Amino acid sequence: MDKHVKRNIFTLQGFYLFVFFGIGSLFPLLSVYLSEVENLNGYQIGIILSIGPVIMIFFQPFWGMLADMKNFHNRLLTLTTLITGIAALGYIFFEGFFSFIIVATILAVFQSAIIPLSDSISLKYTSKAGVNYGNVRLFGSLGFGLAVFVMGRLSEWNPQVIFYTFFLTLLVSAAFSVKMPKESSGRPSGLFSGMKDLMRMKKFLVFLGVTFMVFGPNLANNFYFSLFVEDRGGTYTGIGIAFLIAVLSEIPFMRVAGSWIRKIGLLQVAFIAALVSLVRWIFYFTEPALSLVYASAVIQGFSLGLFIPAGLQYIRDITPLHITATAVTIYSAVGNGLGNWFFTFFGGIIFEEFSIYGVYIFFAALTLIGVLLTVWLLQDDKKTSFRTGY
């Protein structure tokens, strides 16, 4: 690897490290701040926290289409990262429920562009440079894990530190994004032309279904896992340790994802990740002992650590180069936005009507559909290979 490639990879890794450190500093602790410092009730906090996933559903595809249409992915990433960091300071300078709704909305609109645009840039560059994408993306998991561990303690000293840290880390991230390798999609296109092309692609639409069924429960689990651990007799300290184990365990699996993909294939790795998620939800439904729950936190690394790089690279491989950003942002909107919202919302209803174990059998049932859809894609690939003679 020459010096130019090393410098670009270091820049991408630095961006992910600081962006996810910022995300890990703010969002896991935001509900506590709104409750204990701003004295908002549960309904108000729920509304504010639900704004992000809903905004993502609509705005992530918009950012991707805009980037592909104008062919200025890097400048758009720098701008949205900077505005996102500034927007978070609104929680300090304004007060009251309705003011926080406005802050949360502005924050979500611009934040929704950051991860899919950076993923699009990173995917294209690592593919061109022959570098494992997982070796870049794992720095995001590292940043998030460090933030959860460090900021929980700093916020006890001053709760507002989470907003200042978010602002500063995203400021640093914006500086890294300026130095990122420039992405060119080849030819600018109309705003909705990329969307039309993607909606005609059967494999793309089916994999969106896989993402919804597999990725959605994993994200919603961030809200329900603490309730699950508490129900099994865990303490707040134990919950924090379990989350730290879960996030940091993604790193080694992201590191090996590239070699696994080369050996057995993208869809095969995605299938393994989906199957592991299914086993995890069924295991939680059986009401396991607390010690086994802590040990099982590593399973998150196995499932997400493999599914994130495999899923993104599969989207890149099956879509035309000039609409990669549009494809990645739609993919992200379905998983991070729609899937996150759907499973969090209906999980809450099931939790209220039944129990936390009902939530996990609900997760298992729909993850099973995701596993079956992945099997269908694998079979379709075999048929295509047989017809073409490859």
Short mmCIF file of C-alpha atoms in Angstrom, two decimals, residues 134 137-138 141-142 214-215 218-219 221-222 225 241-258 260 269-270 272-277 280-281 284 293-310:
data_model
loop_
_atom_site.label_atom_id
_atom_site.label_comp_id
_atom_site.label_asym_id
_atom_site.label_seq_id
_atom_site.Cartn_x
_atom_site.Cartn_y
_atom_site.Cartn_z
CA GLY A 134 -14.48 -3.37 7.31
CA ARG A 137 -15.78 1.01 9.27
CA LEU A 138 -14.58 -0.70 12.46
CA SER A 141 -17.60 0.95 16.37
CA LEU A 142 -14.41 1.81 18.27
CA VAL A 214 -32.56 -8.07 9.93
CA PHE A 215 -31.11 -4.61 10.61
CA ASN A 218 -30.79 -5.00 15.80
CA LEU A 219 -31.23 -1.22 16.01
CA ASN A 221 -32.68 -3.74 20.42
CA ASN A 222 -30.64 -0.71 21.56
CA PHE A 225 -31.85 -4.53 25.65
CA ILE A 241 -20.87 -3.11 30.46
CA ALA A 242 -23.13 -5.25 28.26
CA PHE A 243 -23.52 -2.41 25.74
CA LEU A 244 -19.76 -1.83 25.73
CA ILE A 245 -19.08 -5.53 25.06
CA ALA A 246 -21.71 -5.57 22.30
CA VAL A 247 -20.35 -2.52 20.47
CA LEU A 248 -16.65 -3.35 20.78
CA SER A 249 -17.26 -6.95 19.69
CA GLU A 250 -18.21 -5.60 16.24
CA ILE A 251 -14.58 -4.59 15.63
CA PRO A 252 -12.92 -8.02 15.17
CA PHE A 253 -15.79 -9.26 12.99
CA MET A 254 -15.62 -6.19 10.75
CA ARG A 255 -11.90 -6.81 10.46
CA VAL A 256 -12.39 -10.38 9.21
CA ALA A 257 -15.49 -9.60 7.13
CA GLY A 258 -13.40 -8.84 4.03
CA TRP A 260 -14.86 -14.06 4.72
CA VAL A 269 -21.85 -13.66 4.85
CA ALA A 270 -25.11 -11.67 5.04
CA ILE A 272 -24.71 -16.03 8.37
CA ALA A 273 -25.19 -12.63 10.04
CA ALA A 274 -28.99 -12.85 9.67
CA LEU A 275 -29.04 -16.41 11.01
CA VAL A 276 -26.96 -15.42 14.05
CA SER A 277 -29.40 -12.56 14.77
CA ARG A 280 -29.94 -14.40 19.42
CA TRP A 281 -33.60 -13.31 19.55
CA TYR A 284 -33.48 -14.12 24.65
CA VAL A 293 -27.01 -12.62 28.71
CA TYR A 294 -23.73 -10.77 29.31
CA ALA A 295 -21.81 -13.43 27.42
CA SER A 296 -24.28 -13.29 24.54
CA ALA A 297 -23.60 -9.57 23.99
CA VAL A 298 -20.71 -10.68 21.78
CA ILE A 299 -23.30 -12.04 19.32
CA GLN A 300 -24.05 -8.45 18.28
CA GLY A 301 -20.52 -8.17 16.95
CA PHE A 302 -20.98 -11.41 15.01
CA SER A 303 -24.26 -10.28 13.42
CA LEU A 304 -23.78 -6.53 12.85
CA GLY A 305 -20.02 -6.74 12.40
CA LEU A 306 -20.60 -8.99 9.40
CA PHE A 307 -23.90 -7.63 8.08
CA ILE A 308 -22.85 -3.95 7.88
CA PRO A 309 -19.88 -4.42 5.50
CA ALA A 310 -21.48 -7.30 3.57
#
